[in-house]
Coordinates of C-alpha atoms in Angstrom, one line a residue:
M48 CA 8.4 -3.8 -33.8
E49 CA 9.7 -6.1 -36.5
R50 CA 13.2 -6.4 -35.0
Y51 CA 12.2 -8.8 -32.2
T52 CA 14.1 -11.7 -33.8
K53 CA 17.4 -10.3 -32.6
Y54 CA 16.5 -11.3 -29.0
Q55 CA 16.8 -14.8 -27.6
S56 CA 14.5 -16.4 -25.1
Y57 CA 15.7 -18.2 -22.0
P58 CA 14.1 -21.7 -21.6
T59 CA 13.5 -23.4 -18.3
M60 CA 16.2 -25.6 -17.0
A61 CA 16.2 -29.4 -17.6
M62 CA 14.9 -30.1 -14.1
T63 CA 11.9 -32.4 -14.2
D64 CA 12.0 -32.9 -10.4
R65 CA 11.9 -29.2 -9.5
T66 CA 10.1 -28.8 -6.2
W67 CA 9.6 -25.0 -5.8
P68 CA 6.2 -25.0 -7.6
N69 CA 4.7 -27.0 -4.8
K70 CA 6.0 -24.8 -2.0
T71 CA 4.8 -21.6 -0.4
I72 CA 6.5 -18.9 1.6
D73 CA 5.8 -19.6 5.3
K74 CA 8.3 -17.2 7.1
A75 CA 10.1 -14.0 6.5
P76 CA 13.6 -14.2 5.0
S77 CA 16.6 -12.3 6.4
W78 CA 16.3 -8.8 4.9
C79 CA 19.2 -6.6 3.8
S80 CA 18.5 -3.0 2.7
V81 CA 20.7 -1.8 -0.1
D82 CA 19.1 1.6 -0.3
L83 CA 22.3 3.4 0.8
R84 CA 24.3 1.7 -2.0
D85 CA 22.3 0.4 -4.9
G86 CA 19.6 2.9 -4.3
N87 CA 21.9 5.8 -3.7
Q88 CA 24.0 5.2 -6.8
A89 CA 20.9 5.2 -8.9
L90 CA 19.9 8.8 -7.9
E91 CA 20.5 11.8 -10.1
T92 CA 21.5 13.6 -7.0
P93 CA 23.0 11.1 -4.5
M94 CA 22.3 11.6 -0.8
G95 CA 24.6 13.7 1.3
L96 CA 26.0 12.6 4.6
D97 CA 23.2 14.0 6.8
Q98 CA 20.6 12.4 4.5
K99 CA 22.4 9.0 4.6
L100 CA 22.6 9.2 8.4
A101 CA 18.8 10.0 8.7
F102 CA 18.0 7.2 6.2
F103 CA 20.2 4.7 8.1
D104 CA 18.5 5.6 11.4
F105 CA 15.1 5.1 9.8
L106 CA 16.0 1.7 8.4
V107 CA 17.1 0.6 11.8
K108 CA 13.8 1.8 13.3
M109 CA 11.9 -0.2 10.7
G110 CA 13.6 -3.4 11.9
F111 CA 16.4 -4.0 9.4
K112 CA 19.2 -6.0 10.9
E113 CA 21.5 -5.9 7.9
I114 CA 22.1 -2.7 5.9
E115 CA 24.5 -2.3 3.0
I116 CA 26.0 1.2 3.6
G117 CA 28.1 1.5 0.5
F118 CA 31.4 0.9 -1.3
P119 CA 33.9 2.6 1.1
A120 CA 36.9 2.1 -1.2
A121 CA 35.1 3.7 -4.2
S122 CA 34.9 7.3 -2.9
E123 CA 35.8 9.5 0.0
T124 CA 32.1 10.2 0.6
E125 CA 31.3 6.6 1.2
Y126 CA 34.4 6.1 3.2
E127 CA 33.5 9.0 5.4
F128 CA 30.0 7.7 5.9
T129 CA 31.3 4.4 7.1
R130 CA 33.7 6.0 9.5
V131 CA 31.0 8.4 10.9
L132 CA 28.7 5.4 11.6
I133 CA 31.5 3.6 13.5
D134 CA 33.2 6.5 15.2
Q135 CA 30.0 8.0 16.5
N136 CA 28.6 4.6 17.7
L137 CA 25.5 5.0 15.5
I138 CA 25.2 1.2 14.7
P139 CA 23.2 -0.7 17.2
D140 CA 24.8 -3.9 18.5
D141 CA 22.2 -6.1 16.8
V142 CA 22.6 -4.4 13.4
T143 CA 25.2 -5.5 10.9
I144 CA 26.5 -3.1 8.2
Q145 CA 27.5 -4.5 4.8
V146 CA 30.1 -3.1 2.5
L147 CA 30.8 -3.9 -1.1
T148 CA 34.2 -4.6 -2.7
Q149 CA 35.6 -5.8 -6.0
S150 CA 38.2 -8.6 -6.1
R151 CA 41.1 -6.2 -6.3
G152 CA 43.8 -6.0 -3.6
H153 CA 44.0 -2.3 -2.9
I154 CA 40.2 -2.0 -2.8
I155 CA 39.8 -4.9 -0.3
K156 CA 42.6 -3.5 1.9
K157 CA 40.9 0.0 2.0
T158 CA 37.6 -1.7 2.7
F159 CA 39.0 -3.3 5.9
E160 CA 40.5 0.0 6.9
A161 CA 37.1 1.7 6.6
L162 CA 35.6 -1.0 8.9
E163 CA 38.1 -0.7 11.7
G164 CA 36.4 -0.7 15.1
C165 CA 33.1 -2.0 13.7
K166 CA 31.3 -4.6 15.8
N167 CA 29.5 -6.6 13.0
A168 CA 30.1 -6.3 9.3
V169 CA 29.5 -8.2 6.1
V170 CA 32.2 -7.9 3.5
H171 CA 30.6 -8.4 0.2
L172 CA 32.9 -9.6 -2.6
Y173 CA 31.9 -9.7 -6.2
N174 CA 33.2 -10.3 -9.7
S175 CA 31.3 -10.7 -13.0
T176 CA 30.8 -14.3 -14.1
S177 CA 28.3 -14.2 -17.0
T178 CA 29.3 -15.4 -20.4
L179 CA 28.7 -12.0 -21.9
Q180 CA 30.8 -10.2 -19.3
R181 CA 33.6 -12.7 -19.5
D182 CA 33.7 -12.5 -23.3
V183 CA 32.9 -8.8 -24.0
V184 CA 34.1 -6.8 -21.0
F185 CA 37.0 -8.7 -19.4
G186 CA 38.1 -11.2 -22.0
N187 CA 38.6 -13.8 -19.3
S188 CA 38.2 -17.5 -19.3
M189 CA 36.3 -19.4 -16.7
E190 CA 39.5 -20.4 -15.0
E191 CA 40.7 -16.7 -14.9
T192 CA 37.4 -15.6 -13.5
T193 CA 37.5 -18.3 -10.8
A194 CA 41.0 -17.4 -9.9
L195 CA 40.0 -13.7 -9.4
A196 CA 37.2 -14.8 -7.1
V197 CA 39.5 -17.1 -5.1
Y198 CA 42.1 -14.4 -4.8
G199 CA 39.7 -11.9 -3.3
A200 CA 38.2 -14.6 -1.0
K201 CA 41.7 -15.5 0.3
L202 CA 42.7 -11.9 0.9
I203 CA 39.5 -11.1 2.7
K204 CA 40.0 -14.1 5.0
D205 CA 43.6 -13.2 5.7
L206 CA 42.9 -9.5 6.4
S207 CA 40.0 -10.2 8.7
K208 CA 42.4 -11.8 11.2
N209 CA 43.9 -8.4 11.7
Y210 CA 40.6 -7.0 13.1
P211 CA 39.7 -9.4 15.9
E212 CA 37.3 -6.8 17.4
T213 CA 34.9 -7.3 14.4
N214 CA 32.5 -10.1 13.9
F215 CA 32.9 -10.6 10.1
T216 CA 30.5 -12.4 7.7
F217 CA 31.8 -13.1 4.2
E218 CA 29.5 -12.7 1.2
Y219 CA 30.2 -13.5 -2.4
S220 CA 28.2 -12.6 -5.5
P221 CA 28.8 -14.1 -9.0
E222 CA 27.7 -10.8 -10.6
S223 CA 25.3 -11.3 -13.6
F224 CA 24.5 -14.7 -12.2
T225 CA 21.4 -15.1 -14.4
G226 CA 23.6 -14.9 -17.5
T227 CA 26.1 -17.4 -16.1
E228 CA 26.2 -21.1 -17.0
M229 CA 24.7 -22.7 -14.0
H230 CA 27.2 -25.5 -13.6
Y231 CA 29.9 -22.8 -13.7
A232 CA 28.1 -20.6 -11.2
A233 CA 28.1 -23.5 -8.8
E234 CA 31.7 -24.3 -9.5
I235 CA 33.0 -20.8 -8.8
C236 CA 30.9 -20.5 -5.6
N237 CA 32.2 -23.9 -4.4
A238 CA 35.7 -22.7 -5.0
V239 CA 35.1 -19.7 -2.7
T240 CA 33.5 -22.1 -0.2
E241 CA 36.8 -24.0 0.0
V242 CA 38.6 -20.8 0.9
W243 CA 36.2 -19.5 3.5
E244 CA 35.4 -22.9 5.1
P245 CA 32.0 -22.1 6.6
T246 CA 30.7 -23.7 9.7
P247 CA 27.3 -23.8 11.4
D248 CA 28.5 -21.0 13.7
N249 CA 30.2 -19.0 11.0
K250 CA 28.1 -19.2 7.9
I251 CA 28.8 -17.5 4.6
I252 CA 26.5 -15.8 2.2
F253 CA 26.2 -16.5 -1.5
N254 CA 24.2 -13.7 -3.2
L255 CA 22.8 -14.9 -6.5
P256 CA 21.8 -11.7 -8.3
A257 CA 19.6 -11.1 -11.3
T258 CA 21.9 -8.2 -12.1
V259 CA 20.0 -7.9 -15.3
E260 CA 16.6 -9.5 -15.3
M261 CA 16.8 -11.7 -18.4
S262 CA 14.0 -14.2 -18.2
T263 CA 10.7 -15.1 -16.6
P264 CA 10.6 -15.5 -12.8
N265 CA 10.2 -19.3 -13.0
V266 CA 13.5 -19.6 -14.8
Y267 CA 15.2 -17.7 -12.0
A268 CA 13.5 -20.0 -9.5
D269 CA 14.9 -23.0 -11.4
Q270 CA 18.4 -21.4 -11.2
I271 CA 18.1 -20.9 -7.5
E272 CA 16.9 -24.5 -6.8
F273 CA 19.8 -25.8 -9.0
M274 CA 22.3 -23.8 -6.9
C275 CA 20.8 -24.9 -3.6
R276 CA 21.3 -28.5 -4.8
H277 CA 24.8 -28.1 -6.0
L278 CA 26.4 -25.8 -3.4
K279 CA 28.8 -27.7 -1.2
H280 CA 28.1 -27.4 2.6
R281 CA 24.7 -25.9 1.8
E282 CA 23.8 -26.2 5.5
N283 CA 26.5 -23.6 6.3
I284 CA 25.5 -21.3 3.5
I285 CA 22.9 -18.5 3.4
V286 CA 21.5 -18.2 -0.1
S287 CA 20.7 -14.6 -0.8
L288 CA 18.7 -13.1 -3.7
H289 CA 19.2 -9.7 -5.3
T290 CA 16.7 -9.2 -8.2
H291 CA 16.5 -6.3 -10.6
N292 CA 13.3 -5.2 -12.3
D293 CA 14.3 -4.9 -16.0
R294 CA 11.3 -7.1 -17.0
G295 CA 9.0 -5.7 -14.2
T296 CA 9.0 -8.9 -12.3
A297 CA 11.7 -8.5 -9.6
V298 CA 9.2 -9.1 -6.8
A299 CA 7.8 -12.2 -8.4
A300 CA 11.3 -13.5 -9.1
A301 CA 12.3 -13.0 -5.5
E302 CA 9.2 -14.7 -4.2
L303 CA 9.7 -17.7 -6.4
G304 CA 13.4 -17.7 -5.5
L305 CA 12.4 -18.0 -1.8
M306 CA 10.2 -20.9 -2.7
A307 CA 13.2 -22.5 -4.4
G308 CA 15.2 -22.5 -1.2
A309 CA 16.7 -19.0 -0.7
D310 CA 17.1 -17.6 2.8
R311 CA 17.8 -13.9 2.3
I312 CA 16.7 -10.9 0.3
E313 CA 18.6 -7.8 -0.7
G314 CA 16.4 -5.0 -2.0
T315 CA 15.3 -1.4 -1.5
L316 CA 12.3 0.5 -0.4
F317 CA 10.0 1.1 -3.3
G318 CA 12.4 -0.8 -5.6
N319 CA 14.7 2.2 -6.2
G320 CA 17.8 1.1 -8.1
E321 CA 19.7 1.2 -11.3
R322 CA 17.7 1.1 -14.6
T323 CA 14.2 -0.1 -13.7
G324 CA 15.1 -0.7 -10.1
N325 CA 15.7 -3.4 -7.5
S326 CA 13.3 -5.8 -5.8
D327 CA 10.8 -3.7 -3.7
I328 CA 11.2 -4.9 -0.1
L329 CA 8.1 -3.0 1.0
T330 CA 6.0 -4.9 -1.6
L331 CA 7.6 -8.2 -0.8
A332 CA 7.2 -7.9 3.0
M333 CA 3.6 -6.7 2.7
N334 CA 2.8 -9.5 0.3
M335 CA 3.8 -11.9 3.1
Y336 CA 1.9 -9.9 5.7
T337 CA -1.3 -10.3 3.7
Q338 CA -0.7 -14.0 3.7
G339 CA -0.7 -14.1 7.5
I340 CA 3.2 -14.1 7.8
D341 CA 5.1 -11.7 10.1
P342 CA 7.4 -9.8 7.8
E343 CA 9.6 -8.8 10.8
L344 CA 9.7 -5.3 9.5
D345 CA 7.5 -2.4 10.6
F346 CA 5.4 -0.8 7.9
S347 CA 2.7 0.4 10.3
H348 CA 3.3 4.1 9.5
I349 CA 3.7 3.9 5.8
D350 CA 3.3 7.6 5.2
D351 CA 6.5 8.2 7.3
I352 CA 8.4 5.8 5.0
I353 CA 7.1 7.6 2.0
E354 CA 8.1 11.0 3.5
I355 CA 11.8 10.0 4.2
Y356 CA 12.1 8.2 0.9
E357 CA 10.8 11.1 -1.2
R358 CA 12.8 13.6 0.8
S359 CA 16.0 11.6 0.5
T360 CA 15.7 10.4 -3.1
R361 CA 13.8 13.3 -4.6
M362 CA 11.6 10.8 -6.3
A363 CA 7.8 10.3 -5.9
V364 CA 6.0 7.1 -4.9
P365 CA 3.6 6.3 -7.7
Q366 CA -0.1 6.7 -6.9
R367 CA -0.7 3.0 -7.7
H368 CA 2.3 1.6 -5.9
P369 CA 1.1 -1.5 -4.0
Y370 CA 0.3 -0.8 -0.3
A371 CA 1.8 2.8 -0.4
G372 CA 0.2 4.6 -3.3
D373 CA -2.3 7.4 -2.7
L374 CA -5.0 5.6 -4.7
V375 CA -4.4 1.9 -3.7
Y376 CA -7.2 1.9 -1.1
T377 CA -9.5 3.9 -3.3
A378 CA -12.4 2.7 -5.4
F379 CA -14.1 4.8 -8.0
S380 CA -16.4 2.2 -9.6
G381 CA -19.9 2.2 -8.1
S382 CA -20.1 -1.6 -7.9
H383 CA -16.7 -1.7 -6.1
Q384 CA -17.7 1.0 -3.7
D385 CA -20.9 -0.8 -2.8
A386 CA -19.1 -4.1 -2.2
I387 CA -16.4 -2.3 -0.1
R388 CA -19.1 -0.7 2.0
K389 CA -20.9 -4.0 2.6
G390 CA -17.6 -5.7 3.4
M391 CA -16.6 -3.0 5.9
E392 CA -20.0 -3.3 7.6
R393 CA -19.5 -7.1 7.9
M394 CA -16.1 -6.6 9.5
K395 CA -17.9 -4.9 12.4
S396 CA -18.9 -8.4 13.5
E397 CA -15.2 -9.2 13.9
P398 CA -14.8 -12.4 11.8
K399 CA -11.6 -14.4 12.2
Y400 CA -10.0 -13.2 9.0
W401 CA -10.1 -10.0 7.0
G402 CA -12.6 -10.2 4.2
V403 CA -13.5 -7.0 2.3
P404 CA -14.1 -7.1 -1.4
Y405 CA -11.5 -5.3 -3.4
L406 CA -9.4 -4.6 -0.3
P407 CA -6.9 -7.4 0.2
M408 CA -5.7 -5.8 3.4
D409 CA -6.9 -3.4 6.1
P410 CA -5.5 0.1 5.3
M411 CA -5.3 0.9 9.0
D412 CA -2.5 -1.7 9.3
V413 CA -0.2 0.7 7.5
G414 CA -1.5 3.8 9.2
R415 CA -4.0 4.8 6.6
T416 CA -7.6 5.8 7.4
Y417 CA -10.8 4.7 5.7
D418 CA -11.5 8.2 4.5
P419 CA -9.9 7.9 1.1
I420 CA -11.0 4.3 0.4
I421 CA -14.0 5.5 -1.6
R422 CA -13.8 8.6 -3.7
I423 CA -16.6 9.9 -5.9
N424 CA -16.5 10.8 -9.6
S425 CA -18.8 10.2 -12.5
Q426 CA -18.0 6.4 -12.4
S427 CA -19.3 6.1 -8.8
G428 CA -22.6 4.8 -7.6
K429 CA -24.8 4.8 -4.6
G430 CA -22.5 2.5 -2.7
G431 CA -19.6 5.0 -2.7
V432 CA -21.8 8.0 -1.9
T433 CA -23.4 6.0 0.9
F434 CA -20.1 5.0 2.4
I435 CA -18.7 8.5 2.4
L436 CA -21.8 9.9 4.1
E437 CA -22.0 7.0 6.6
Q438 CA -18.3 7.1 7.5
N439 CA -17.8 10.8 7.6
Y440 CA -21.1 12.2 8.7
S441 CA -23.1 9.3 10.3
L442 CA -25.9 9.5 7.7
F443 CA -27.6 6.2 7.3
M444 CA -30.1 6.5 4.5
P445 CA -32.7 4.0 3.4
K446 CA -31.7 2.0 0.3
S447 CA -34.0 3.8 -2.1
F448 CA -32.7 7.1 -0.7
Q449 CA -29.1 5.9 -1.3
K450 CA -29.9 5.2 -4.9
D451 CA -31.3 8.6 -5.5
A452 CA -28.5 10.4 -3.7
G453 CA -25.9 8.4 -5.5
A454 CA -27.4 9.3 -8.9
V455 CA -27.7 13.0 -8.1
I456 CA -24.1 13.4 -6.7
T457 CA -22.4 11.4 -9.4
Q458 CA -24.2 13.4 -12.1
I459 CA -22.9 16.6 -10.5
S460 CA -19.4 15.1 -10.5
D461 CA -19.9 14.2 -14.2
E462 CA -21.0 17.8 -15.0
M463 CA -18.1 19.2 -13.1
Q464 CA -15.7 16.7 -14.7
S465 CA -13.9 16.3 -11.4
E466 CA -13.7 14.2 -8.3
L467 CA -15.7 15.2 -5.3
S468 CA -14.3 15.4 -1.8
P469 CA -16.3 14.2 1.2
E470 CA -16.9 17.8 2.2
S471 CA -18.3 18.5 -1.3
I472 CA -20.5 15.4 -1.2
Y473 CA -22.0 16.5 2.1
E474 CA -22.7 20.0 1.0
I475 CA -24.5 18.7 -2.1
F476 CA -26.5 16.3 0.0
K477 CA -27.6 19.1 2.3
K478 CA -28.5 21.4 -0.6
E479 CA -30.4 18.7 -2.5
Y480 CA -32.3 17.1 0.4
V481 CA -32.0 18.6 3.9
D482 CA -34.3 21.3 5.4
I483 CA -35.4 22.7 2.1
R484 CA -37.6 25.7 3.1
T485 CA -38.7 27.3 -0.1
P486 CA -41.6 27.9 -1.0
I487 CA -42.9 26.2 2.2
R488 CA -41.5 26.6 5.7
L489 CA -42.7 25.0 8.9
V490 CA -43.0 27.6 11.7
Q491 CA -44.5 25.6 14.6
Y492 CA -46.9 22.8 15.3
R493 CA -48.9 21.2 18.1
T494 CA -50.3 17.6 18.3
E495 CA -52.8 15.8 20.4
T496 CA -54.2 12.3 20.6
V497 CA -57.7 12.0 19.1
D498 CA -58.2 8.3 19.5
A499 CA -55.6 6.4 21.5
E500 CA -57.2 3.0 20.7
R501 CA -56.9 3.6 17.0
D502 CA -53.6 5.6 17.2
V503 CA -55.2 8.6 15.6
L504 CA -53.4 11.9 16.2
A505 CA -54.4 15.5 15.2
I506 CA -52.0 18.2 14.3
E507 CA -52.3 22.0 14.0
A508 CA -49.4 23.7 12.3
E509 CA -48.3 27.1 11.1
V510 CA -46.5 27.2 7.8
I511 CA -45.4 30.0 5.5
Y512 CA -46.2 29.4 1.9
N513 CA -45.0 31.9 -0.7
E514 CA -44.3 34.4 2.1
E515 CA -47.9 34.1 3.4
T516 CA -48.8 32.5 6.7
H517 CA -51.2 29.6 6.7
F518 CA -52.7 27.4 9.5
I519 CA -53.4 23.8 8.7
E520 CA -55.1 21.0 10.5
G521 CA -55.0 17.2 9.8
E522 CA -55.4 13.8 11.3
G523 CA -53.5 10.6 10.8
N524 CA -52.0 7.6 12.5
G525 CA -48.9 9.6 13.3
V526 CA -47.4 13.1 13.2
V527 CA -46.2 12.6 9.6
S528 CA -49.4 11.3 8.1
A529 CA -51.5 13.9 10.0
F530 CA -49.2 16.7 8.7
C531 CA -49.4 15.4 5.1
H532 CA -53.2 15.3 5.2
G533 CA -53.2 18.9 6.3
M534 CA -50.8 19.9 3.5
E535 CA -52.7 18.1 0.9
E536 CA -55.8 20.2 1.7
L537 CA -53.8 23.4 1.6
L538 CA -52.0 22.6 -1.7
D539 CA -54.5 20.4 -3.4
I540 CA -51.9 17.7 -4.1
S541 CA -51.5 14.0 -3.3
I542 CA -48.7 13.1 -0.8
N543 CA -48.1 9.4 -0.2
I544 CA -45.5 8.4 2.3
V545 CA -43.5 5.5 0.8
N546 CA -40.6 5.3 3.3
Y547 CA -39.6 6.9 6.6
R548 CA -36.5 6.5 8.7
G549 CA -34.9 8.6 11.4
H550 CA -31.9 8.3 13.7
S551 CA -29.7 10.3 16.0
L552 CA -26.7 12.1 14.5
D553 CA -24.7 12.4 17.7
L554 CA -24.4 10.7 21.0
G555 CA -25.9 12.1 24.2
T556 CA -29.1 13.6 25.4
D557 CA -28.5 16.8 23.4
S558 CA -28.0 15.0 20.1
R559 CA -29.6 16.1 16.9
A560 CA -31.9 13.8 14.8
I561 CA -32.2 13.4 11.1
S562 CA -35.2 12.0 9.3
Y563 CA -35.5 10.7 5.8
I564 CA -38.8 10.8 3.9
E565 CA -39.6 9.2 0.5
T566 CA -43.0 10.4 -0.9
K567 CA -44.9 9.7 -4.1
D568 CA -47.2 12.2 -5.8
G569 CA -50.5 11.4 -7.6
N570 CA -48.6 10.4 -10.8
G571 CA -46.4 8.0 -9.0
K572 CA -43.2 10.1 -9.1
R573 CA -41.0 9.8 -6.1
F574 CA -39.4 12.5 -4.1
F575 CA -36.8 12.4 -1.3
G576 CA -36.2 14.8 1.5
A577 CA -34.5 15.0 4.9
G578 CA -34.9 17.1 7.9
T579 CA -32.8 17.8 11.0
S580 CA -33.7 19.0 14.5
S581 CA -33.0 18.4 18.1
S582 CA -36.6 17.1 18.2
V583 CA -37.4 13.9 16.4
G584 CA -40.9 15.0 15.5
R585 CA -39.7 18.3 14.1
S586 CA -37.0 16.6 12.1
S587 CA -39.6 14.3 10.5
L588 CA -41.9 17.2 9.6
R589 CA -39.0 19.2 8.1
A590 CA -38.2 16.1 6.0
V591 CA -41.8 16.1 4.7
V592 CA -41.6 19.8 4.0
S593 CA -38.3 19.2 2.0
T594 CA -40.1 16.6 -0.2
I595 CA -43.2 18.8 -0.7
N596 CA -41.0 21.7 -1.7
K597 CA -39.2 19.4 -4.2
M598 CA -42.6 18.4 -5.6
L599 CA -43.7 22.0 -5.9
L600 CA -40.4 23.1 -7.5
T601 CA -40.6 20.3 -10.0
K602 CA -44.1 21.4 -10.9
E603 CA -42.9 24.9 -11.5
D604 CA -40.1 23.6 -13.8

């Protein structure tokens, strides 16, 4: 990596009075999807006609009002797609299609032919303006480059008069804007403005693309603010951004560009585009959503968006993609899991604002469920295990029980070297704690009150121990303590109840109950067990039997 000196850095502009750092985004911009042009031309296997039609329809349903459909003069495929949309009346009246054209006469003329009969259309003119493109690719001076833009602008204006049935909007892009001298970028745009003569009722669009992302996002924001200050008739101009992701900061550049005064965003779903991609509209819009701003696009069923995107592009959405990835609402770390569980519990009290640690947004807002939020592996802890068992199986363990179950289950995950599904976690929990009936099994029992004033209860129980039937008796201040006293006499062990809790597993009069017992033997070692039954009393005694069996099995080991 010693060859870094051949690259140059791009300093901020000499703009000491820049205002964008003190601004925030407070409303959604106008959105223009370029999935069917920029996105499509970046695919190894471009979409066919049927795929394009399905994708267009989906974009409309999401709420896009402007959709760039292609470069109709560039190929018969794109020309045909334009005509099918128009001839089959597939474009809603409130949706505007956008088409791309170079500043070349025959291309502009064919573009208008492709649009015949369209109700609303943006004709997007572009030519390269950067120093590098002028010098290396075209060998043009600034004057020649401006003349080319003005030529295209005049021809577009003249030809549009031949199609009175269409409501045209004109758009111009100084391609490779970020590599263009800013004073010259303003100069060429102003030359186009003089041709198109925008008004409040007939605005034009200047799209200022980071065709190649060359600098940090703050430099791009400076460039946008500079342009907003130097464009003539700014009030009649829609400033549009089209950022690319060569440096991995297309979304950040777009956000700062909006703060700097832009009105409109061109981008693609999941940032699909040439090289490292375009600005990701989904991420941009959802970033606004999580700041309490209506993005004016519908991402409430994000899995449907993923499905059509992956089917159409044959590319996969990364697991860590913001908002849409399979793992973005997942926590593996035990401390994170515990914090999420507590935050989710707090949200039941319906506070004014969402506030769950490690979850900046509610997954349900994009059609996800809480099931995959916490997944268990060797890095997990009691919080994660507890959340899974609470959310999926309505098991509400005491805290000390949570800690023991968390340690047991994550150890098993570690030994297996794999993640555990909720079903696996539940099966492990049952095996390790619930209704353990070897070597002791409770057959039946009967209780009676001995001293109501002192809450003394007596129990007679039949148990099977090592395949032999035994009858025990005991007294205590409840069914659990009475049973433990009887079992102590039978087994000659010490059983001290440390914690007991029980609750219903289901709603209704026929619901089953579960009881959790924590006991301590004569040496102070703690054991945990659970029992289930339609009877609360029987579930508590089965829980005691589970802990006693664990004591006995530990002794044998």
